[in-house]
Amino acid sequence: MTEIKQRLVLVNRGLVELSGVNKVEAFAPNHIWLRTNMGDLHISGQELYIASLDLDAEQIAISGQIDQIEYQEPKLGAKDKSKNFFTRILK
C-alpha cells in the first residue's frame, strides 16, 4: 500500500484542507504561500484566511474564495545554482 504524503480537499471553492504542510511562507487576503512535503504550494483567491493551523500535525485549513491552487518547483539557492552551473560546464 502506498503511503499518503499529502492530502488536499477542496470543498465548494470555499475551503481547502491540506495535510503535509511544513511552513506558511507568506499570506495575504488574496495569496497564501505554503511549503509542503510535496513542494511549494501557492493558493490564490479572495478574502483568504487561515481558519486553522497545526504545524505539529502538518495540517492547515484555509477559507475564502479559492480561485487557484498551484504547485511551484523549488527555487535553487545560490549554492545550488553555482553547483549546477559548474556541472553543466564540466560535461
PDB file of N, CA and C in Angstrom:
ATOM      1  N   MET A   1       0.831  -1.177   0.000  1.00  0.00           N
ATOM      2  CA  MET A   1       0.000   0.000   0.000  1.00  0.00           C
ATOM      3  C   MET A   1       0.879   1.246   0.000  1.00  0.00           C
ATOM      4  N   THR A   2       0.495   2.253  -0.768  1.00  0.00           N
ATOM      5  CA  THR A   2       1.250   3.491  -0.890  1.00  0.00           C
ATOM      6  C   THR A   2       0.977   4.396   0.307  1.00  0.00           C
ATOM      7  N   GLU A   3       2.053   4.946   0.852  1.00  0.00           N
ATOM      8  CA  GLU A   3       1.925   5.880   1.969  1.00  0.00           C
ATOM      9  C   GLU A   3       1.416   7.219   1.455  1.00  0.00           C
ATOM     10  N   ILE A   4       0.461   7.807   2.152  1.00  0.00           N
ATOM     11  CA  ILE A   4      -0.062   9.116   1.774  1.00  0.00           C
ATOM     12  C   ILE A   4       0.851  10.187   2.349  1.00  0.00           C
ATOM     13  N   LYS A   5       1.459  10.972   1.448  1.00  0.00           N
ATOM     14  CA  LYS A   5       2.348  12.050   1.875  1.00  0.00           C
ATOM     15  C   LYS A   5       1.592  13.353   2.055  1.00  0.00           C
ATOM     16  N   GLN A   6       0.505  13.483   1.295  1.00  0.00           N
ATOM     17  CA  GLN A   6      -0.248  14.723   1.356  1.00  0.00           C
ATOM     18  C   GLN A   6      -1.691  14.459   0.953  1.00  0.00           C
ATOM     19  N   ARG A   7      -2.583  15.197   1.601  1.00  0.00           N
ATOM     20  CA  ARG A   7      -3.999  15.107   1.276  1.00  0.00           C
ATOM     21  C   ARG A   7      -4.515  16.522   1.106  1.00  0.00           C
ATOM     22  N   LEU A   8      -5.184  16.792  -0.017  1.00  0.00           N
ATOM     23  CA  LEU A   8      -5.736  18.103  -0.300  1.00  0.00           C
ATOM     24  C   LEU A   8      -7.216  17.928  -0.601  1.00  0.00           C
ATOM     25  N   VAL A   9      -8.064  18.627   0.154  1.00  0.00           N
ATOM     26  CA  VAL A   9      -9.510  18.567  -0.044  1.00  0.00           C
ATOM     27  C   VAL A   9     -10.002  19.978  -0.316  1.00  0.00           C
ATOM     28  N   LEU A  10     -10.711  20.143  -1.417  1.00  0.00           N
ATOM     29  CA  LEU A  10     -11.315  21.423  -1.766  1.00  0.00           C
ATOM     30  C   LEU A  10     -12.827  21.253  -1.684  1.00  0.00           C
ATOM     31  N   VAL A  11     -13.469  22.088  -0.872  1.00  0.00           N
ATOM     32  CA  VAL A  11     -14.912  22.000  -0.672  1.00  0.00           C
ATOM     33  C   VAL A  11     -15.566  23.259  -1.231  1.00  0.00           C
ATOM     34  N   ASN A  12     -16.305  23.103  -2.313  1.00  0.00           N
ATOM     35  CA  ASN A  12     -17.088  24.190  -2.912  1.00  0.00           C
ATOM     36  C   ASN A  12     -16.306  25.475  -3.159  1.00  0.00           C
ATOM     37  N   ARG A  13     -15.020  25.352  -3.442  1.00  0.00           N
ATOM     38  CA  ARG A  13     -14.140  26.504  -3.688  1.00  0.00           C
ATOM     39  C   ARG A  13     -14.144  27.504  -2.547  1.00  0.00           C
ATOM     40  N   GLY A  14     -14.563  27.054  -1.347  1.00  0.00           N
ATOM     41  CA  GLY A  14     -14.602  27.947  -0.211  1.00  0.00           C
ATOM     42  C   GLY A  14     -13.761  27.484   0.962  1.00  0.00           C
ATOM     43  N   LEU A  15     -13.259  26.249   0.897  1.00  0.00           N
ATOM     44  CA  LEU A  15     -12.455  25.703   1.980  1.00  0.00           C
ATOM     45  C   LEU A  15     -11.441  24.725   1.403  1.00  0.00           C
ATOM     46  N   VAL A  16     -10.196  24.876   1.824  1.00  0.00           N
ATOM     47  CA  VAL A  16      -9.135  23.934   1.475  1.00  0.00           C
ATOM     48  C   VAL A  16      -8.625  23.336   2.770  1.00  0.00           C
ATOM     49  N   GLU A  17      -8.599  22.014   2.838  1.00  0.00           N
ATOM     50  CA  GLU A  17      -7.991  21.307   3.957  1.00  0.00           C
ATOM     51  C   GLU A  17      -6.787  20.570   3.402  1.00  0.00           C
ATOM     52  N   LEU A  18      -5.629  20.760   4.020  1.00  0.00           N
ATOM     53  CA  LEU A  18      -4.388  20.239   3.477  1.00  0.00           C
ATOM     54  C   LEU A  18      -3.541  19.635   4.578  1.00  0.00           C
ATOM     55  N   SER A  19      -3.011  18.460   4.319  1.00  0.00           N
ATOM     56  CA  SER A  19      -2.044  17.850   5.233  1.00  0.00           C
ATOM     57  C   SER A  19      -0.678  17.860   4.550  1.00  0.00           C
ATOM     58  N   GLY A  20       0.375  17.677   5.329  1.00  0.00           N
ATOM     59  CA  GLY A  20       1.726  17.690   4.779  1.00  0.00           C
ATOM     60  C   GLY A  20       2.322  19.083   4.707  1.00  0.00           C
ATOM     61  N   VAL A  21       1.793  20.015   5.508  1.00  0.00           N
ATOM     62  CA  VAL A  21       2.274  21.401   5.499  1.00  0.00           C
ATOM     63  C   VAL A  21       3.436  21.544   6.475  1.00  0.00           C
ATOM     64  N   ASN A  22       4.568  22.062   5.977  1.00  0.00           N
ATOM     65  CA  ASN A  22       5.748  22.279   6.813  1.00  0.00           C
ATOM     66  C   ASN A  22       5.870  23.707   7.314  1.00  0.00           C
ATOM     67  N   LYS A  23       5.414  24.668   6.500  1.00  0.00           N
ATOM     68  CA  LYS A  23       5.621  26.072   6.855  1.00  0.00           C
ATOM     69  C   LYS A  23       4.687  26.950   6.041  1.00  0.00           C
ATOM     70  N   VAL A  24       4.195  28.012   6.666  1.00  0.00           N
ATOM     71  CA  VAL A  24       3.472  29.062   5.948  1.00  0.00           C
ATOM     72  C   VAL A  24       4.508  30.114   5.597  1.00  0.00           C
ATOM     73  N   GLU A  25       4.814  30.242   4.321  1.00  0.00           N
ATOM     74  CA  GLU A  25       5.838  31.193   3.874  1.00  0.00           C
ATOM     75  C   GLU A  25       5.323  32.625   3.919  1.00  0.00           C
ATOM     76  N   ALA A  26       4.098  32.836   3.430  1.00  0.00           N
ATOM     77  CA  ALA A  26       3.515  34.177   3.403  1.00  0.00           C
ATOM     78  C   ALA A  26       2.017  34.051   3.217  1.00  0.00           C
ATOM     79  N   PHE A  27       1.305  35.062   3.716  1.00  0.00           N
ATOM     80  CA  PHE A  27      -0.127  35.074   3.461  1.00  0.00           C
ATOM     81  C   PHE A  27      -0.641  36.502   3.425  1.00  0.00           C
ATOM     82  N   ALA A  28      -1.672  36.676   2.623  1.00  0.00           N
ATOM     83  CA  ALA A  28      -2.368  37.942   2.459  1.00  0.00           C
ATOM     84  C   ALA A  28      -3.800  37.579   2.081  1.00  0.00           C
ATOM     85  N   PRO A  29      -4.708  38.539   2.049  1.00  0.00           N
ATOM     86  CA  PRO A  29      -6.096  38.201   1.734  1.00  0.00           C
ATOM     87  C   PRO A  29      -6.317  37.574   0.350  1.00  0.00           C
ATOM     88  N   ASN A  30      -5.344  37.733  -0.551  1.00  0.00           N
ATOM     89  CA  ASN A  30      -5.536  37.158  -1.887  1.00  0.00           C
ATOM     90  C   ASN A  30      -4.486  36.110  -2.268  1.00  0.00           C
ATOM     91  N   HIS A  31      -3.522  35.817  -1.414  1.00  0.00           N
ATOM     92  CA  HIS A  31      -2.487  34.815  -1.713  1.00  0.00           C
ATOM     93  C   HIS A  31      -2.001  34.149  -0.434  1.00  0.00           C
ATOM     94  N   ILE A  32      -1.756  32.855  -0.516  1.00  0.00           N
ATOM     95  CA  ILE A  32      -1.111  32.133   0.579  1.00  0.00           C
ATOM     96  C   ILE A  32      -0.052  31.231  -0.038  1.00  0.00           C
ATOM     97  N   TRP A  33       1.177  31.335   0.459  1.00  0.00           N
ATOM     98  CA  TRP A  33       2.298  30.512   0.003  1.00  0.00           C
ATOM     99  C   TRP A  33       2.652  29.530   1.115  1.00  0.00           C
ATOM    100  N   LEU A  34       2.695  28.245   0.771  1.00  0.00           N
ATOM    101  CA  LEU A  34       2.986  27.197   1.740  1.00  0.00           C
ATOM    102  C   LEU A  34       4.165  26.363   1.284  1.00  0.00           C
ATOM    103  N   ARG A  35       4.958  25.896   2.235  1.00  0.00           N
ATOM    104  CA  ARG A  35       5.975  24.892   1.957  1.00  0.00           C
ATOM    105  C   ARG A  35       5.393  23.569   2.450  1.00  0.00           C
ATOM    106  N   THR A  36       5.301  22.586   1.550  1.00  0.00           N
ATOM    107  CA  THR A  36       4.713  21.290   1.899  1.00  0.00           C
ATOM    108  C   THR A  36       5.706  20.184   1.605  1.00  0.00           C
ATOM    109  N   ASN A  37       5.377  18.982   2.035  1.00  0.00           N
ATOM    110  CA  ASN A  37       6.267  17.850   1.772  1.00  0.00           C
ATOM    111  C   ASN A  37       6.197  17.382   0.325  1.00  0.00           C
ATOM    112  N   MET A  38       5.350  18.000  -0.480  1.00  0.00           N
ATOM    113  CA  MET A  38       5.263  17.685  -1.905  1.00  0.00           C
ATOM    114  C   MET A  38       5.679  18.875  -2.777  1.00  0.00           C
ATOM    115  N   GLY A  39       6.269  19.904  -2.161  1.00  0.00           N
ATOM    116  CA  GLY A  39       6.716  21.080  -2.897  1.00  0.00           C
ATOM    117  C   GLY A  39       6.013  22.333  -2.410  1.00  0.00           C
ATOM    118  N   ASP A  40       6.433  23.470  -2.937  1.00  0.00           N
ATOM    119  CA  ASP A  40       5.829  24.746  -2.574  1.00  0.00           C
ATOM    120  C   ASP A  40       4.445  24.831  -3.204  1.00  0.00           C
ATOM    121  N   LEU A  41       3.501  25.401  -2.459  1.00  0.00           N
ATOM    122  CA  LEU A  41       2.115  25.474  -2.915  1.00  0.00           C
ATOM    123  C   LEU A  41       1.636  26.912  -2.802  1.00  0.00           C
ATOM    124  N   HIS A  42       1.035  27.412  -3.883  1.00  0.00           N
ATOM    125  CA  HIS A  42       0.507  28.765  -3.926  1.00  0.00           C
ATOM    126  C   HIS A  42      -1.009  28.660  -4.072  1.00  0.00           C
ATOM    127  N   ILE A  43      -1.727  29.302  -3.171  1.00  0.00           N
ATOM    128  CA  ILE A  43      -3.182  29.347  -3.239  1.00  0.00           C
ATOM    129  C   ILE A  43      -3.574  30.806  -3.413  1.00  0.00           C
ATOM    130  N   SER A  44      -4.377  31.081  -4.434  1.00  0.00           N
ATOM    131  CA  SER A  44      -4.824  32.453  -4.647  1.00  0.00           C
ATOM    132  C   SER A  44      -6.342  32.488  -4.665  1.00  0.00           C
ATOM    133  N   GLY A  45      -6.873  33.652  -4.315  1.00  0.00           N
ATOM    134  CA  GLY A  45      -8.316  33.825  -4.271  1.00  0.00           C
ATOM    135  C   GLY A  45      -8.656  35.172  -3.671  1.00  0.00           C
ATOM    136  N   GLN A  46      -9.811  35.235  -3.017  1.00  0.00           N
ATOM    137  CA  GLN A  46     -10.262  36.484  -2.411  1.00  0.00           C
ATOM    138  C   GLN A  46     -10.695  36.214  -0.982  1.00  0.00           C
ATOM    139  N   GLU A  47     -10.393  37.163  -0.122  1.00  0.00           N
ATOM    140  CA  GLU A  47     -10.760  37.086   1.285  1.00  0.00           C
ATOM    141  C   GLU A  47     -10.283  35.776   1.935  1.00  0.00           C
ATOM    142  N   LEU A  48      -9.064  35.370   1.595  1.00  0.00           N
ATOM    143  CA  LEU A  48      -8.498  34.141   2.150  1.00  0.00           C
ATOM    144  C   LEU A  48      -8.046  34.374   3.585  1.00  0.00           C
ATOM    145  N   TYR A  49      -8.260  33.389   4.411  1.00  0.00           N
ATOM    146  CA  TYR A  49      -7.731  33.438   5.776  1.00  0.00           C
ATOM    147  C   TYR A  49      -7.465  32.020   6.258  1.00  0.00           C
ATOM    148  N   ILE A  50      -6.556  31.911   7.180  1.00  0.00           N
ATOM    149  CA  ILE A  50      -6.189  30.612   7.743  1.00  0.00           C
ATOM    150  C   ILE A  50      -7.169  30.321   8.873  1.00  0.00           C
ATOM    151  N   ALA A  51      -8.057  29.360   8.613  1.00  0.00           N
ATOM    152  CA  ALA A  51      -9.083  29.003   9.595  1.00  0.00           C
ATOM    153  C   ALA A  51      -8.484  28.187  10.735  1.00  0.00           C
ATOM    154  N   SER A  52      -7.534  27.312  10.402  1.00  0.00           N
ATOM    155  CA  SER A  52      -6.830  26.550  11.440  1.00  0.00           C
ATOM    156  C   SER A  52      -5.457  26.154  10.923  1.00  0.00           C
ATOM    157  N   LEU A  53      -4.512  26.055  11.850  1.00  0.00           N
ATOM    158  CA  LEU A  53      -3.138  25.702  11.514  1.00  0.00           C
ATOM    159  C   LEU A  53      -2.551  24.899  12.667  1.00  0.00           C
ATOM    160  N   ASP A  54      -2.027  23.723  12.339  1.00  0.00           N
ATOM    161  CA  ASP A  54      -1.351  22.879  13.326  1.00  0.00           C
ATOM    162  C   ASP A  54      -0.100  22.322  12.649  1.00  0.00           C
ATOM    163  N   LEU A  55       1.028  23.005  12.811  1.00  0.00           N
ATOM    164  CA  LEU A  55       2.258  22.576  12.150  1.00  0.00           C
ATOM    165  C   LEU A  55       2.823  21.298  12.751  1.00  0.00           C
ATOM    166  N   ASP A  56       2.523  21.016  14.020  1.00  0.00           N
ATOM    167  CA  ASP A  56       2.964  19.749  14.611  1.00  0.00           C
ATOM    168  C   ASP A  56       2.294  18.566  13.906  1.00  0.00           C
ATOM    169  N   ALA A  57       1.013  18.732  13.551  1.00  0.00           N
ATOM    170  CA  ALA A  57       0.280  17.695  12.817  1.00  0.00           C
ATOM    171  C   ALA A  57       0.376  17.897  11.309  1.00  0.00           C
ATOM    172  N   GLU A  58       1.065  18.975  10.872  1.00  0.00           N
ATOM    173  CA  GLU A  58       1.252  19.323   9.460  1.00  0.00           C
ATOM    174  C   GLU A  58      -0.077  19.529   8.736  1.00  0.00           C
ATOM    175  N   GLN A  59      -1.027  20.234   9.372  1.00  0.00           N
ATOM    176  CA  GLN A  59      -2.346  20.441   8.788  1.00  0.00           C
ATOM    177  C   GLN A  59      -2.718  21.917   8.796  1.00  0.00           C
ATOM    178  N   ILE A  60      -3.466  22.308   7.746  1.00  0.00           N
ATOM    179  CA  ILE A  60      -3.969  23.670   7.633  1.00  0.00           C
ATOM    180  C   ILE A  60      -5.347  23.626   6.990  1.00  0.00           C
ATOM    181  N   ALA A  61      -6.180  24.582   7.347  1.00  0.00           N
ATOM    182  CA  ALA A  61      -7.470  24.792   6.700  1.00  0.00           C
ATOM    183  C   ALA A  61      -7.528  26.261   6.307  1.00  0.00           C
ATOM    184  N   ILE A  62      -7.876  26.506   5.058  1.00  0.00           N
ATOM    185  CA  ILE A  62      -7.930  27.860   4.518  1.00  0.00           C
ATOM    186  C   ILE A  62      -9.336  28.107   3.995  1.00  0.00           C
ATOM    187  N   SER A  63      -9.935  29.225   4.423  1.00  0.00           N
ATOM    188  CA  SER A  63     -11.277  29.593   3.975  1.00  0.00           C
ATOM    189  C   SER A  63     -11.211  30.848   3.123  1.00  0.00           C
ATOM    190  N   GLY A  64     -12.254  31.062   2.343  1.00  0.00           N
ATOM    191  CA  GLY A  64     -12.359  32.212   1.453  1.00  0.00           C
ATOM    192  C   GLY A  64     -12.757  31.728   0.075  1.00  0.00           C
ATOM    193  N   GLN A  65     -12.686  32.606  -0.896  1.00  0.00           N
ATOM    194  CA  GLN A  65     -12.979  32.210  -2.272  1.00  0.00           C
ATOM    195  C   GLN A  65     -11.689  31.709  -2.919  1.00  0.00           C
ATOM    196  N   ILE A  66     -11.601  30.418  -3.163  1.00  0.00           N
ATOM    197  CA  ILE A  66     -10.400  29.805  -3.748  1.00  0.00           C
ATOM    198  C   ILE A  66     -10.500  29.886  -5.265  1.00  0.00           C
ATOM    199  N   ASP A  67      -9.555  30.584  -5.889  1.00  0.00           N
ATOM    200  CA  ASP A  67      -9.537  30.714  -7.346  1.00  0.00           C
ATOM    201  C   ASP A  67      -8.499  29.815  -8.000  1.00  0.00           C
ATOM    202  N   GLN A  68      -7.387  29.557  -7.308  1.00  0.00           N
ATOM    203  CA  GLN A  68      -6.307  28.782  -7.923  1.00  0.00           C
ATOM    204  C   GLN A  68      -5.469  28.093  -6.855  1.00  0.00           C
ATOM    205  N   ILE A  69      -5.082  26.849  -7.169  1.00  0.00           N
ATOM    206  CA  ILE A  69      -4.152  26.092  -6.344  1.00  0.00           C
ATOM    207  C   ILE A  69      -3.062  25.603  -7.281  1.00  0.00           C
ATOM    208  N   GLU A  70      -1.813  25.967  -6.988  1.00  0.00           N
ATOM    209  CA  GLU A  70      -0.727  25.662  -7.915  1.00  0.00           C
ATOM    210  C   GLU A  70       0.538  25.261  -7.166  1.00  0.00           C
ATOM    211  N   TYR A  71       1.101  24.135  -7.563  1.00  0.00           N
ATOM    212  CA  TYR A  71       2.389  23.720  -7.019  1.00  0.00           C
ATOM    213  C   TYR A  71       3.498  24.416  -7.798  1.00  0.00           C
ATOM    214  N   GLN A  72       4.535  24.834  -7.085  1.00  0.00           N
ATOM    215  CA  GLN A  72       5.678  25.512  -7.688  1.00  0.00           C
ATOM    216  C   GLN A  72       6.906  24.622  -7.555  1.00  0.00           C
ATOM    217  N   GLU A  73       7.765  24.675  -8.536  1.00  0.00           N
ATOM    218  CA  GLU A  73       9.040  23.976  -8.445  1.00  0.00           C
ATOM    219  C   GLU A  73       9.898  24.687  -7.411  1.00  0.00           C
ATOM    220  N   PRO A  74      10.617  23.936  -6.585  1.00  0.00           N
ATOM    221  CA  PRO A  74      11.504  24.592  -5.607  1.00  0.00           C
ATOM    222  C   PRO A  74      12.543  25.442  -6.322  1.00  0.00           C
ATOM    223  N   LYS A  75      12.806  26.612  -5.771  1.00  0.00           N
ATOM    224  CA  LYS A  75      13.818  27.502  -6.353  1.00  0.00           C
ATOM    225  C   LYS A  75      15.182  27.083  -5.858  1.00  0.00           C
ATOM    226  N   LEU A  76      16.147  27.093  -6.769  1.00  0.00           N
ATOM    227  CA  LEU A  76      17.518  26.751  -6.401  1.00  0.00           C
ATOM    228  C   LEU A  76      18.148  27.903  -5.642  1.00  0.00           C
ATOM    229  N   GLY A  77      18.816  27.592  -4.563  1.00  0.00           N
ATOM    230  CA  GLY A  77      19.563  28.605  -3.833  1.00  0.00           C
ATOM    231  C   GLY A  77      20.825  28.959  -4.602  1.00  0.00           C
ATOM    232  N   ALA A  78      21.517  30.002  -4.202  1.00  0.00           N
ATOM    233  CA  ALA A  78      22.731  30.431  -4.898  1.00  0.00           C
ATOM    234  C   ALA A  78      23.762  29.313  -4.941  1.00  0.00           C
ATOM    235  N   LYS A  79      23.902  28.568  -3.849  1.00  0.00           N
ATOM    236  CA  LYS A  79      24.873  27.477  -3.800  1.00  0.00           C
ATOM    237  C   LYS A  79      24.497  26.390  -4.810  1.00  0.00           C
ATOM    238  N   ASP A  80      23.207  26.054  -4.897  1.00  0.00           N
ATOM    239  CA  ASP A  80      22.751  25.038  -5.838  1.00  0.00           C
ATOM    240  C   ASP A  80      22.918  25.506  -7.282  1.00  0.00           C
ATOM    241  N   LYS A  81      22.668  26.801  -7.541  1.00  0.00           N
ATOM    242  CA  LYS A  81      22.817  27.327  -8.895  1.00  0.00           C
ATOM    243  C   LYS A  81      24.260  27.241  -9.349  1.00  0.00           C
ATOM    244  N   SER A  82      25.210  27.606  -8.483  1.00  0.00           N
ATOM    245  CA  SER A  82      26.615  27.564  -8.879  1.00  0.00           C
ATOM    246  C   SER A  82      27.051  26.117  -9.105  1.00  0.00           C
ATOM    247  N   LYS A  83      26.576  25.212  -8.291  1.00  0.00           N
ATOM    248  CA  LYS A  83      26.910  23.796  -8.476  1.00  0.00           C
ATOM    249  C   LYS A  83      26.369  23.309  -9.813  1.00  0.00           C
ATOM    250  N   ASN A  84      25.134  23.684 -10.130  1.00  0.00           N
ATOM    251  CA  ASN A  84      24.518  23.295 -11.387  1.00  0.00           C
ATOM    252  C   ASN A  84      25.287  23.907 -12.562  1.00  0.00           C
ATOM    253  N   PHE A  85      25.740  25.147 -12.436  1.00  0.00           N
ATOM    254  CA  PHE A  85      26.491  25.831 -13.476  1.00  0.00           C
ATOM    255  C   PHE A  85      27.781  25.084 -13.784  1.00  0.00           C
ATOM    256  N   PHE A  86      28.555  24.735 -12.737  1.00  0.00           N
ATOM    257  CA  PHE A  86      29.796  24.029 -12.956  1.00  0.00           C
ATOM    258  C   PHE A  86      29.588  22.612 -13.478  1.00  0.00           C
ATOM    259  N   THR A  87      28.531  21.976 -13.064  1.00  0.00           N
ATOM    260  CA  THR A  87      28.224  20.639 -13.558  1.00  0.00           C
ATOM    261  C   THR A  87      27.985  20.691 -15.065  1.00  0.00           C
ATOM    262  N   ARG A  88      27.260  21.716 -15.531  1.00  0.00           N
ATOM    263  CA  ARG A  88      26.983  21.838 -16.969  1.00  0.00           C
ATOM    264  C   ARG A  88      28.264  22.148 -17.745  1.00  0.00           C
ATOM    265  N   ILE A  89      29.139  22.980 -17.211  1.00  0.00           N
ATOM    266  CA  ILE A  89      30.378  23.347 -17.905  1.00  0.00           C
ATOM    267  C   ILE A  89      31.298  22.137 -18.042  1.00  0.00           C
ATOM    268  N   LEU A  90      31.382  21.340 -17.003  1.00  0.00           N
ATOM    269  CA  LEU A  90      32.319  20.223 -16.997  1.00  0.00           C
ATOM    270  C   LEU A  90      31.836  19.016 -17.769  1.00  0.00           C
ATOM    271  N   LYS A  91      30.629  19.039 -18.261  1.00  0.00           N
ATOM    272  CA  LYS A  91      30.127  17.894 -19.044  1.00  0.00           C
ATOM    273  C   LYS A  91      30.718  17.857 -20.421  1.00  0.00           C
TER     274      LYS A  91
END
